[in-house]
Amino acid sequence: MAGYRIEVTPPAIERYRAGNTGIDYVTTFDSGSAGPHVMVNALTHGNEICGAIALDHLLQSGVRPVRGKLTLAFVNVAAYRAFDRANPNAARYVDEDFNRLWDEATLSGPRRSAELTRARVLRPVYDRVDLLLDLHSMQYPTAPLMLVGMAAKTEGFARRVGVPELLVRDPGHAAGSRLRDYGPFADPGAPQIALLVECGQHWERRAADVAIEASWRFLAASGVLDEVRAQEISRPAAPPQRHITGTDAITINSEDFRFAADYRGLEVIPTAGTVIARDSGRDIRTPYDACVLIMPSRRLGRGQTAVRLGRFTG
Ligand SMILES: [Zn+2]
């Protein structure tokens, strides 16, 4: 697999270590007025540099809420510190994927890892947040996506944020719960909302620009900013959003999984029954016409999600 050029420079974040919450790399600004507690999260995956650039930008901008509270967190700093331009994928995590730990049994269970330790420290922060934006990036340079889960509340708020153009209603991964599916975020009856934005390819400059724009528009939509500032941010209007409804996640069952072609994501496979992969000799076929491939993975290990399938629904 060809590598990608690293166009971004990982920002120095040591200066944010102390923060003001008693938790390393977590800073909360409290307006002193009633309002939502909103949070922007970077480095859930340590090699997804765009989030760190966006958070550094927000902190340098001097952003402060006029209502409610704003929390800014660099999550998997241990993995980020190991970022090496010669082997940039290795910094995704230290021991395991931080974004597959977010169910009660795992968080409260006996297992230990660098990521579980950090998750257990950060959990009380997520428990107090009303609106969360989790900034990510992808392996291939496809159009930015917002993963909104299956709850209508999330899609409604995503439409107020207005970017990116593509919203994906997705059921998640067999390999474990993501932060955006944690507790009240995935509960259709609870008011809390988590948005996950995949800003672009991990190391393209454009992904950082998307992360910054998504962060500002998220803050504007959340109601914590001054109205005039929020209106400025929301102009010009972004292109109308479209949505893809995820139907299936293809989980890898063997050590011999291969895609039938060099898929990058957002391909629309016209005919039902087209073979898109082989898993230990078993054909994986598209279940319906005009099937969209969502975020095919380059990490093809047993138990991992190889690709999600969906259809354009609006
Ligand atoms: Zn990620």
Tab-separated table of C-alpha atoms in Angstrom, residues 12 31-32 46 53-54 70 77-78 89 96 98 112 121 133 153 176 179 199 206 212 232-233 235 291 310:
chain	number	residue	atom	x	y	z
A	12	ALA	CA	3.350	20.952	20.489
A	31	SER	CA	-18.958	31.124	31.512
A	32	GLY	CA	-20.618	31.292	34.932
A	46	GLY	CA	-3.129	9.307	18.463
A	53	ILE	CA	-4.426	21.102	15.187
A	54	ALA	CA	-8.057	22.195	15.645
A	70	LEU	CA	-16.583	24.498	27.115
A	77	VAL	CA	-1.592	11.775	24.305
A	78	ALA	CA	0.609	8.747	25.068
A	89	ASN	CA	0.096	4.492	11.572
A	96	GLU	CA	-5.636	-1.019	22.137
A	98	PHE	CA	-9.482	3.841	22.742
A	112	ARG	CA	-6.022	-3.030	32.062
A	121	VAL	CA	-9.907	8.944	34.056
A	133	LEU	CA	-17.654	16.695	19.073
A	153	LYS	CA	-31.609	13.651	17.949
A	176	GLY	CA	-16.470	-2.681	20.586
A	179	LEU	CA	-17.169	6.886	22.559
A	199	CYS	CA	-12.274	15.072	8.589
A	206	ARG	CA	-7.398	19.810	4.244
A	212	ILE	CA	-11.259	23.676	12.480
A	232	GLU	CA	-20.626	35.062	11.504
A	233	ILE	CA	-19.340	31.505	11.819
A	235	ARG	CA	-22.051	32.217	7.109
A	291	CYS	CA	-24.486	-0.066	-2.370
A	310	GLY	CA	-24.955	1.746	3.155
